[in-house]
XYZ file of C-alpha atoms in Angstrom:
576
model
C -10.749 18.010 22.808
C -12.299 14.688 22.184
C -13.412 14.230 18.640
C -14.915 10.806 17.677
C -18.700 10.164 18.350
C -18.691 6.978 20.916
C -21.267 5.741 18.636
C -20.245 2.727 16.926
C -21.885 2.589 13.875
C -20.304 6.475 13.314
C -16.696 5.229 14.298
C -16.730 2.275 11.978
C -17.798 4.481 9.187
C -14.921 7.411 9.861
C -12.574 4.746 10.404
C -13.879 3.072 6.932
C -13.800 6.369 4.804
C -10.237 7.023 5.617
C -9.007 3.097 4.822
C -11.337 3.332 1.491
C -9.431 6.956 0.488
C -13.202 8.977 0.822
C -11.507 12.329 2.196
C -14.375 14.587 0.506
C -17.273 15.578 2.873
C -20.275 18.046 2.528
C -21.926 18.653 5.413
C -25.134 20.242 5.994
C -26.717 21.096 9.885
C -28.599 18.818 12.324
C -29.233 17.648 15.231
C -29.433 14.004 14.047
C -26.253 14.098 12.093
C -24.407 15.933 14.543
C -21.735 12.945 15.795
C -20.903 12.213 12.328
C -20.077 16.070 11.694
C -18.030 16.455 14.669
C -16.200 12.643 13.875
C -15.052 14.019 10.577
C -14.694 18.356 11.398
C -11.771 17.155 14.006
C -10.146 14.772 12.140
C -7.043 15.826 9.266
C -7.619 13.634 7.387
C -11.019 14.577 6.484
C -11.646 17.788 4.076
C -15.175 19.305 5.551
C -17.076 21.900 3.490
C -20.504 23.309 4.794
C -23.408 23.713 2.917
C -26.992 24.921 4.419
C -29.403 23.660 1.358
C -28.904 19.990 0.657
C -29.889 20.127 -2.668
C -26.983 22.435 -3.018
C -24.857 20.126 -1.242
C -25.605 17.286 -3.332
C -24.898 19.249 -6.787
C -21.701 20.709 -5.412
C -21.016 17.202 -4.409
C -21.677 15.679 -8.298
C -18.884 18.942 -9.609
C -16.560 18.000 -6.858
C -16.495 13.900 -7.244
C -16.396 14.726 -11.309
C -13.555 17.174 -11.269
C -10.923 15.305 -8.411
C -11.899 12.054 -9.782
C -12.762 10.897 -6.363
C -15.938 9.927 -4.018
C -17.589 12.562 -2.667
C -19.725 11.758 0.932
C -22.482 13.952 2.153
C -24.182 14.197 4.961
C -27.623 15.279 6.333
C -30.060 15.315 9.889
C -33.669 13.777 9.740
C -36.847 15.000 8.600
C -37.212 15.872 4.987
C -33.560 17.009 4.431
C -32.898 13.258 2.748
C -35.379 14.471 0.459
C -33.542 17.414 -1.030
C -30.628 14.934 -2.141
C -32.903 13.452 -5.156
C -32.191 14.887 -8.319
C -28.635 15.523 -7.770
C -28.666 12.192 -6.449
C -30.283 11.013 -10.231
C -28.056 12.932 -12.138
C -25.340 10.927 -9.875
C -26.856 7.402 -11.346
C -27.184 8.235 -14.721
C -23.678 9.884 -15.310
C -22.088 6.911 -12.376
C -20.876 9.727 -10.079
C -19.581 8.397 -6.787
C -21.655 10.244 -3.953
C -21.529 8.707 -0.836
C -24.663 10.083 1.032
C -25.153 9.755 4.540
C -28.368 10.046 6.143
C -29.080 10.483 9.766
C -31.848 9.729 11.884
C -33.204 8.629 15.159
C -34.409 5.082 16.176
C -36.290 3.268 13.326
C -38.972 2.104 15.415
C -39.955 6.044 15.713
C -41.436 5.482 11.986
C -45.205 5.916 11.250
C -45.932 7.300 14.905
C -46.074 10.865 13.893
C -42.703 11.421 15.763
C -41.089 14.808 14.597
C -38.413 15.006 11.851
C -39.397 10.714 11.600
C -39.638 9.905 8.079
C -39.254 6.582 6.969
C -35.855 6.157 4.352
C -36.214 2.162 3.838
C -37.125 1.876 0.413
C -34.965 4.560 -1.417
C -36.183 5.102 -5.590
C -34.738 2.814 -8.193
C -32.704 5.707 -9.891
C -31.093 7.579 -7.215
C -28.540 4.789 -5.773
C -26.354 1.958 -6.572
C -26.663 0.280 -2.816
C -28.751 1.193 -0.026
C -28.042 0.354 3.726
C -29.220 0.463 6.814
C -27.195 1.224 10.205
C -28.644 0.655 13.015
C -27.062 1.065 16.632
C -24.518 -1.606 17.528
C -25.056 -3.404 20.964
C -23.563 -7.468 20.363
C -20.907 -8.494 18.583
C -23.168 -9.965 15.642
C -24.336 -6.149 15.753
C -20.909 -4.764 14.859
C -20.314 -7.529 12.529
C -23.320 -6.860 10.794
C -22.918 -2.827 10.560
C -19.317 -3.470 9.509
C -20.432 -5.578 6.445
C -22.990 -3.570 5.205
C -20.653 -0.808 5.271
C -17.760 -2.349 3.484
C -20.605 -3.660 1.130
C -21.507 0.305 0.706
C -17.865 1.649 0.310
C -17.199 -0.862 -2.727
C -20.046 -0.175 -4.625
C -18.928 3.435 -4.677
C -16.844 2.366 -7.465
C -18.066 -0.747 -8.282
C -18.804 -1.754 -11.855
C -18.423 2.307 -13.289
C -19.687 3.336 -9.732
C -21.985 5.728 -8.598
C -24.417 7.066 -5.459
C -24.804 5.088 -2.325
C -27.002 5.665 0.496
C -26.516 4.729 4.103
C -29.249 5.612 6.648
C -27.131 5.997 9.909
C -28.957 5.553 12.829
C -27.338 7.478 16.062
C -28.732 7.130 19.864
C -25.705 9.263 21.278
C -25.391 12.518 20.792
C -23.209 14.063 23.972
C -20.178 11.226 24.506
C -17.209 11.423 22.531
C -13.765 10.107 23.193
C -10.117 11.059 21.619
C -9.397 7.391 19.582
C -11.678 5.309 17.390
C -10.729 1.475 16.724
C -9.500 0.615 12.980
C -12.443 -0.760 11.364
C -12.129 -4.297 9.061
C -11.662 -3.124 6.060
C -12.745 -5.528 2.849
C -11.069 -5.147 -0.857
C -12.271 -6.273 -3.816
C -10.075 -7.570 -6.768
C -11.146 -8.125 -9.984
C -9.352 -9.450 -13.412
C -7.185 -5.254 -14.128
C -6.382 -5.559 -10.600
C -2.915 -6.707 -9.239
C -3.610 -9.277 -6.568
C -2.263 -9.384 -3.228
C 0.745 -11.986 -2.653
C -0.254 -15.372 -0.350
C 1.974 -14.475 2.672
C -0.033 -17.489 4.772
C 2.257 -20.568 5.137
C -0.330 -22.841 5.520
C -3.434 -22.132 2.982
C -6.945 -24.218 3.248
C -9.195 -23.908 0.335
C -13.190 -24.558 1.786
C -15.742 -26.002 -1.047
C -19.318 -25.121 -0.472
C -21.749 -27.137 -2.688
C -20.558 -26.739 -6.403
C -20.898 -27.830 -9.576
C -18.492 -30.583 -10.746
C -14.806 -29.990 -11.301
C -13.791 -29.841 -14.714
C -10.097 -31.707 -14.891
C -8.552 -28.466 -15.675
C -9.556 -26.611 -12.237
C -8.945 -29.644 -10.377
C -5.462 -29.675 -11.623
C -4.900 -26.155 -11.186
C -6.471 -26.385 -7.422
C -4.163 -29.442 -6.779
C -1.216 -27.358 -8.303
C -1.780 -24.674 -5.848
C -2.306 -26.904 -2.869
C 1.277 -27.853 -3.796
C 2.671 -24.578 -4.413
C 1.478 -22.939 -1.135
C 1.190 -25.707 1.354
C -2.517 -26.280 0.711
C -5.463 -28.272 1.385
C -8.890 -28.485 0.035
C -11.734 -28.597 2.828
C -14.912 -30.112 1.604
C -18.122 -31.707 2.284
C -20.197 -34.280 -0.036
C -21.679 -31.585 -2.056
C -18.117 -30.087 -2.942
C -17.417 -32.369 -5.588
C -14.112 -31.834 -5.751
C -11.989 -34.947 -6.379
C -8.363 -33.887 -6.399
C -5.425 -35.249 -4.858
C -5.745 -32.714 -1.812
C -9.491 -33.216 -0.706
C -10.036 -33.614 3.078
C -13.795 -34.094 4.565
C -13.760 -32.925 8.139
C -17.459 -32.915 8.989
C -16.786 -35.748 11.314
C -13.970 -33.905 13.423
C -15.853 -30.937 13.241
C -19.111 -32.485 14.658
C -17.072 -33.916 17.334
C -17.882 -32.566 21.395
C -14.408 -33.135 22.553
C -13.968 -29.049 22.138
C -11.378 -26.874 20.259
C -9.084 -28.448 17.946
C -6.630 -26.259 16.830
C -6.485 -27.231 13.248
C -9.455 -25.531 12.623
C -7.527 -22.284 13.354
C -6.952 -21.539 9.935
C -4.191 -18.540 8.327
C -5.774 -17.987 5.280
C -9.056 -19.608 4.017
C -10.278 -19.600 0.461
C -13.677 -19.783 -0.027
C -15.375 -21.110 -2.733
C -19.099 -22.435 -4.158
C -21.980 -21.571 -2.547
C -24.339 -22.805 0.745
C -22.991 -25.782 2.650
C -25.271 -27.957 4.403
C -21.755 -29.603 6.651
C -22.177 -26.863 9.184
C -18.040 -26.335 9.690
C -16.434 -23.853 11.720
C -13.286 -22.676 11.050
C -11.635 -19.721 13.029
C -9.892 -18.097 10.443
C -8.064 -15.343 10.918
C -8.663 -14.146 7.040
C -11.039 -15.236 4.484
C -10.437 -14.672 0.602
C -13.966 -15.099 -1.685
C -13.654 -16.031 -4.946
C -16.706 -15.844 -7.133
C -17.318 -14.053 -10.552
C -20.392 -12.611 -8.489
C -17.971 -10.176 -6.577
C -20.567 -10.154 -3.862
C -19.704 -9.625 -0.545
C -20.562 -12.786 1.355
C -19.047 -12.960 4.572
C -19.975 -16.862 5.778
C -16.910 -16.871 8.408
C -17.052 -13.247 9.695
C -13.164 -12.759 9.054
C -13.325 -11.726 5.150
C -10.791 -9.957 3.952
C -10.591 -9.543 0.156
C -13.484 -10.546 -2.378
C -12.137 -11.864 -5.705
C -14.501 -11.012 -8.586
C -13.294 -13.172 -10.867
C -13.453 -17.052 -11.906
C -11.483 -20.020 -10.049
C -9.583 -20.821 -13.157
C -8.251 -17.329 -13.127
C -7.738 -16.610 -9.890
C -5.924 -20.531 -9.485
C -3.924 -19.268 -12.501
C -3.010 -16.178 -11.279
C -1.660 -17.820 -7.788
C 0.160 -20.972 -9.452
C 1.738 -18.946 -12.389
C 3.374 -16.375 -9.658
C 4.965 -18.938 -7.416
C 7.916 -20.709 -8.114
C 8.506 -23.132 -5.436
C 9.224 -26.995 -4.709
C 6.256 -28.939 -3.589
C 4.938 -28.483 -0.152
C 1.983 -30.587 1.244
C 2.545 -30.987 4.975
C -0.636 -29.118 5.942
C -3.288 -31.559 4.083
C -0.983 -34.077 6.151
C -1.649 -32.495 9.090
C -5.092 -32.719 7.919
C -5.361 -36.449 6.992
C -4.309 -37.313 10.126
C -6.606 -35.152 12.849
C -9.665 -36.260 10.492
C -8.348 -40.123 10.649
C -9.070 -39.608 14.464
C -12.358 -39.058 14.123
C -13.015 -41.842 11.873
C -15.322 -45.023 12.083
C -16.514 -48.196 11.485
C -20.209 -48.045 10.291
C -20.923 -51.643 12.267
C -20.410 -50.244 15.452
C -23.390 -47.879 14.455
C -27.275 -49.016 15.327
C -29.816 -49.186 12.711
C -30.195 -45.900 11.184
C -29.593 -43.216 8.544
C -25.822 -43.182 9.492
C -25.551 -46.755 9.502
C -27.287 -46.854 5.892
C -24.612 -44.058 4.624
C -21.450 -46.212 6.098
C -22.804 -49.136 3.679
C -23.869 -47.406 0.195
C -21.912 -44.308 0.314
C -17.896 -46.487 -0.410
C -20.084 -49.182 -2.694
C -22.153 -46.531 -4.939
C -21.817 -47.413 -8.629
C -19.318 -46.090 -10.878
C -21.975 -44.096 -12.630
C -23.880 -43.086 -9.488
C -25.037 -39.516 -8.652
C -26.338 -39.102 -5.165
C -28.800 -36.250 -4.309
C -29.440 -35.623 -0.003
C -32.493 -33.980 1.917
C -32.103 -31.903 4.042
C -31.126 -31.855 7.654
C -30.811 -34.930 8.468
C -29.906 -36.956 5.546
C -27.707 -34.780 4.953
C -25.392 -34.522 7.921
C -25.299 -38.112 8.540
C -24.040 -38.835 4.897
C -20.962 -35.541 5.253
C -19.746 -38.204 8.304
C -18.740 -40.134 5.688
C -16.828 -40.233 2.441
C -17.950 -40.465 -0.708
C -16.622 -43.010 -3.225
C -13.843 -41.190 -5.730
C -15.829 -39.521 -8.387
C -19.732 -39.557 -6.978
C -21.323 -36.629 -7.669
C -23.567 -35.291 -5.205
C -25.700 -32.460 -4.596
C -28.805 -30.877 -2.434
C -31.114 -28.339 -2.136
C -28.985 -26.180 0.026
C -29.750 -22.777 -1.690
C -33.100 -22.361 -0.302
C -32.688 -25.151 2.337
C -35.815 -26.229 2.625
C -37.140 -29.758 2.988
C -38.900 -29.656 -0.094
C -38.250 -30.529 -3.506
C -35.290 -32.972 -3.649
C -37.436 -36.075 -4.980
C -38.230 -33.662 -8.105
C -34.594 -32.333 -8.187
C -33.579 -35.935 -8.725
C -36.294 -36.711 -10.853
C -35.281 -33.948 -13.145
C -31.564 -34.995 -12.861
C -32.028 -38.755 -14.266
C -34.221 -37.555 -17.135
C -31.257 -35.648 -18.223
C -28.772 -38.524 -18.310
C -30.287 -41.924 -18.496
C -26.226 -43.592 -18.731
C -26.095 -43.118 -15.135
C -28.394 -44.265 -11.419
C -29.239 -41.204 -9.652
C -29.864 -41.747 -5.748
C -31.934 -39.744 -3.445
C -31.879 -40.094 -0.005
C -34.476 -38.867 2.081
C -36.514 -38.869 5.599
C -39.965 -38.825 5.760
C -40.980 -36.185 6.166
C -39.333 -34.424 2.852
C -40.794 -37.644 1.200
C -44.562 -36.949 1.816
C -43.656 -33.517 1.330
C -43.029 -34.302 -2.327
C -44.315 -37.229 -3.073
C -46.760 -36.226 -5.316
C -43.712 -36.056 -8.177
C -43.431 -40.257 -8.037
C -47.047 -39.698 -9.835
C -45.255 -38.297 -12.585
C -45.220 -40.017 -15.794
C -42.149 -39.110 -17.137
C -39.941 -40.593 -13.668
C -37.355 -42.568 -15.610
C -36.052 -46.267 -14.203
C -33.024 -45.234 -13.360
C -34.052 -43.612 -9.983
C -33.406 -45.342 -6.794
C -35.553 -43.697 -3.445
C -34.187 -44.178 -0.111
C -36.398 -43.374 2.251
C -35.377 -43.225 5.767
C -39.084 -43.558 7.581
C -38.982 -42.281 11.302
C -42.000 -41.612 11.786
C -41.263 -37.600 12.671
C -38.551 -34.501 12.273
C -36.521 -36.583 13.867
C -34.082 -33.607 13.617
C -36.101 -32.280 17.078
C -35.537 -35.421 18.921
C -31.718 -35.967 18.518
C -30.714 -35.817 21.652
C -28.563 -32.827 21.082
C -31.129 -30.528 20.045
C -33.212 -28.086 22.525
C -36.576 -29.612 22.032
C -35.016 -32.601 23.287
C -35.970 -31.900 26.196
C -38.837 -32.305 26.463
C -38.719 -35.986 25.352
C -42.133 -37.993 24.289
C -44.075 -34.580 24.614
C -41.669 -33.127 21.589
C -43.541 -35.320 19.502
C -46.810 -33.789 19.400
C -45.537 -30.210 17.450
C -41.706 -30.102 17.296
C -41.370 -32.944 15.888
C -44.575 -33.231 13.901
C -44.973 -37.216 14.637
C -47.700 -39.198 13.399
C -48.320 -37.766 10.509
C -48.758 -39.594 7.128
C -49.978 -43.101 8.364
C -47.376 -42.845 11.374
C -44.818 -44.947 10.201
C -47.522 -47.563 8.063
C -46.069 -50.061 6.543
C -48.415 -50.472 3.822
C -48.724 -46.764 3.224
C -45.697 -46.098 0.577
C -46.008 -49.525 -0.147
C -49.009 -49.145 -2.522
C -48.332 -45.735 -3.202
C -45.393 -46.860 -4.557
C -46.470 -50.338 -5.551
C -49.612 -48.840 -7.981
C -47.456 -46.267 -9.643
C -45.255 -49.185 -10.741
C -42.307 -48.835 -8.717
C -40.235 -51.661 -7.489
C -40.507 -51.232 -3.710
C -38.448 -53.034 -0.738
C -39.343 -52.445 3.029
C -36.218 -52.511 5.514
C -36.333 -52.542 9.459
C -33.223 -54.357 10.472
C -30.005 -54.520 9.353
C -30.333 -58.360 8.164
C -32.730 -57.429 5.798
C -31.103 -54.311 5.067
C -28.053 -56.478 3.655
C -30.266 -58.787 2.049
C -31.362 -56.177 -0.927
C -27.993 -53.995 -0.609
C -26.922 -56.206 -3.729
C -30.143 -54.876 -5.984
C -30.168 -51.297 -4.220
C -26.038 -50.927 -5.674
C -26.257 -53.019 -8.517
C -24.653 -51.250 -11.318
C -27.259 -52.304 -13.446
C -29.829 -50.682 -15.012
C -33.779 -51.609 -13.934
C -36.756 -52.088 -15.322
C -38.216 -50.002 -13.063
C -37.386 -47.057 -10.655
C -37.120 -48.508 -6.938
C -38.118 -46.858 -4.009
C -36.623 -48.521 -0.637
C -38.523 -47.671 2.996
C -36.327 -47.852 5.280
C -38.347 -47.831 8.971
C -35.836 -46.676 11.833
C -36.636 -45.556 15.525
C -35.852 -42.352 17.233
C -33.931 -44.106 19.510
C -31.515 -45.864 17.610
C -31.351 -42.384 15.398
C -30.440 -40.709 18.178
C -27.597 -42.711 19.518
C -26.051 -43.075 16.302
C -25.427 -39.735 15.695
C -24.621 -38.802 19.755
C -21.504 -42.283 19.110
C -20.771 -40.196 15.903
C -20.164 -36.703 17.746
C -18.155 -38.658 20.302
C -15.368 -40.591 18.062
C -12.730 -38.763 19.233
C -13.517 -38.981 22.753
C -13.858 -42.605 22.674
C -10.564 -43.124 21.152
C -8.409 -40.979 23.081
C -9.949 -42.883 25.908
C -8.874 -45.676 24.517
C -5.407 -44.538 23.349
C -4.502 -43.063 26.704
C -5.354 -46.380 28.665
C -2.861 -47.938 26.379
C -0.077 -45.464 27.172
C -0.702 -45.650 30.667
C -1.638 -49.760 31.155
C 0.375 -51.155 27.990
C -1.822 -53.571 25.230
C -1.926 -56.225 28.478
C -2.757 -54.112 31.503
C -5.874 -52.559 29.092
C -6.549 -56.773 28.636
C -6.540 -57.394 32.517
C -8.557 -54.509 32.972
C -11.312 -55.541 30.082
C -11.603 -59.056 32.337
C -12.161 -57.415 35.520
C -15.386 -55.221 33.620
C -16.800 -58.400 32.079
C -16.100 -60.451 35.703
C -18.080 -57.606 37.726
């Protein structure tokens, strides 16, 4: 007799409760909850009891899960039968009994239209549950991903941090199709500092950095020992700050149009810090997050294992229980796909990308560089840092706002080193009004890349590209703010006392690039306008998407032709 509900969201949660050991269920009748019951009445592995009266239920439930020691699930129909879970439910949060309660119901959208048995479960009260999720039917893959999350997120909180109740409102359009076999579920673990970790069976390990605060010399040696001890390499972007001897930035490669590279298909990827702004993505085929948080944050739909715990442990932990010689042929590996992709800045027109490939190598010593978003942003990742720059941006909220007054507050802190922001317009007049600031100390330097627009929406990559000129108007939200004025920012910045510099070509770019990196300090703060054209914006970042391309062109011609055939064939282009 089939047994299994063909209802995702149900299957993932049976196949869940038996990977996560929950073998207890008390079930009372419905309609609504009826492919759950049948899921877990057929299967062995499952111990079903039956109780009419849900507040019964949920009090038998509290005495069961207290004497075995073990979570207890439960499991109810629509209408007010939720309800009736309550106070056993409280008792279950004050004494951090784990009750797994599972609440069925049809379609949410049935709420508020005086359906029948349609009550709305979305905001459960503060003192019945440790977590609260919602299950809706599964239809795409970002569905299932999704459901299977928020379950895993559910399962662990069961016992997470002395445990208790957890609700999960399971929402079921199938009631009549059922099938003999359910797929195994993805099951997440969490770790914490009792725990014995799992061993690192990967042979080839990549660390990924999202932006994070600066490496002490301590992790960084213990990152670069375990790079060493399990074939590793560290993955970052700009805002990684990680400076070790295993630190690969593949934001170029990855941006790259060329298609799959098979690097990227990673065994076992680390993940550490928080949001990145670099836009990478790896195929891993299992994550590990490390984060005293012990949230689950699954950035590269493939986690496996959350680590609640600090890097320093959990890099102790690792080096301290391998013995082994040293073993870096995967950062090699690494090195050399990124050196593919890289470039020489001249090539580049006048633009933001152009401005990174000067300043970024030629920062001073004591430099800290802060980035706006999108644009900014991307276009300095292409390149790499010199050793030892800090640099950071507003990447939690990701908004365009705020990073002149994140920098601001930076420099007042520490007025031994130059803090750098680098901005486009539109971020710029967003904020500006913090350059009216009295306190703004000298030792800020503005660079403000002045396009006129979002010129984001008129890359040539991006959908509203399409529509050319007439993106302007809204996408793009051109002429705005004196629509590219040169004397604009000028006073502004001139009548708040700021030393100010206008730029439009390269020539006179390089003509102030000695003041913009000297390495001493100013009298004054600076803020340099920088005035570049969608064009030229555009093509520099479609040449910097299409490295490889260009040089596999390149290299192949030589293979084929020789160094003197690709010669002969270079006169016969100029000739024609």
């Amino acid at each position: 007799m089939p047994q299994y509900a063909k209802e995702k969201g149900v299957q993932m949660l049976v196949s869940l409760m038996k990977q996560h050991g929950i073998k207890k269920v008390i079930v009372s009748p419905g309609m609504k909850n009826m492919p759950f019951i049948a899921s877990v009445q057929f299967d062995s592995f499952f111990e079903v009891y039956s109780c009419v009266d849900e507040r019964s239920a949920a009090y038998m439930a509290c005495g069961m899960a207290e004497e075995s020691g073990e979570p207890v699930a439960l499991s109810c129909t629509g209408a007010t039968a939720s309800r009736n879970y309550i106070s056993a439910l409280t008792e279950a949060f004050y004494r951090n009994i784990p009750i797994l309660a599972v609440t069925s119901m049809s379609h949410q959208g049935e709420i508020s239209h005086l359906v029948p048995q349609v009550i709305d479960r979305s905001v459960p009260l503060k003192d019945i549950v440790k977590e609260s999720v919602q299950i809706n039917p599964v239809h795409t893959p970002k569905d299932e991903w999704d459901v299977n999350v928020k379950l895993n997120r559910a399962l662990l909180a069961l016992t997470h941090h002395n445990g208790g109740p957890v609700h999960i409102n399971l929402v079921s359009e199938n009631y009549t199709q059922f099938t003999d076999n359910i797929p195994v579920a993805r099951k997440i673990s969490r770790y914490s500092y009792e725990d014995q970790l799992p061993q690192i069976a990967a042979t080839k390990v990549a660390v990924f950095i999202g932006a994070h605060r600066r490496f002490t010399k301590e992790l960084t040696l213990l990152l670069d020992t375990f790079c060493e001890s399990y074939n590793g390499v560290v993955l970052c972007d700009n805002t990684s700050n990680y400076y070790g001897k295993y630190r690969v930035c593949p934001s170029t490669l990855n941006a790259q149009v060329q298609g799959r590279f098979p690097i990227f298909d990673i065994e076992l990827l680390i993940h550490i810090g928080d949001v990145s702004g670099s836009y990478l993505t790896f195929r891993a085929k299992n994550v590990w997050r490390v984060n005293p948080d012990g949230i689950v944050r699954d950035t590269f739909k493939k986690l496996e294992a959350v680590f609640e715990m600090s890097e320093k442990y959990f890099f102790s932990y690792y080096c301290e229980n391998r013995k082994v010689g040293k073993e870096v042929s995967y950062w090699t590996e690494w090195e050399n796909a990124c050196a593919l992709a890289e470039v020489q800045g001249e090539a580049l027109p006048f633009s933001n990308a152009w401005i990174a490939s000067r300043i970024e190598p030629n920062l001073p010593d004591k430099a800290v560089l802060f980035l706006g978003i999108l644009n900014s942003l991307r276009n300095w990742n292409f390149f790499q840092l010199k050793q030892g720059i800090p640099c950071y941006a507003n990447t939690g909220g990701f908004g365009i706002d705020g990073i002149i007054s994140t920098a601001i507050g930076a420099a007042l802190a520490n007025s031994e080193k130059i803090y750098y922001v680098v901005l486009g317009d539109l971020a710029f007049f967003y904020d500006m009004n913090a350059l009216g600031n009295r306190h703004v100390p000298t030792n800020l330097r503005m660079i403000l890349i002045n396009n006129g627009r979002g010129i984001e929406f008129r890359n040539y990559h991006h959908p509203s590209a399409e529509f050319g000129d007439d993106a302007d108007a809204y996408m793009a939200a051109a002429g705005h703010f004196g629509n590219q004025s040169k004397d604009l920012v000028k006073h502004y910045a001139g009548d708040l006392g700021y030393q100010y510099y206008s730029v439009a070509n390269k020539e006179e770019f390089l003509e102030i690039e000695p003041i913009l990196l000297s390495a001493k300090a100013a009298d004054r703060a600076m803020v340099i306008e920088i005035f570049t054209t969608t064009e030229d914006e555009s093509r520099a970042l479609e040449m910097m998407r299409n490295i490889y391309q260009e040089k596999s062109a390149k290299q192949l011609a030589k293979n084929i032709l020789g160094e003197s055939g690709v010669k002969t064939v270079k006169r016969i282009l100029k000739r024609g």
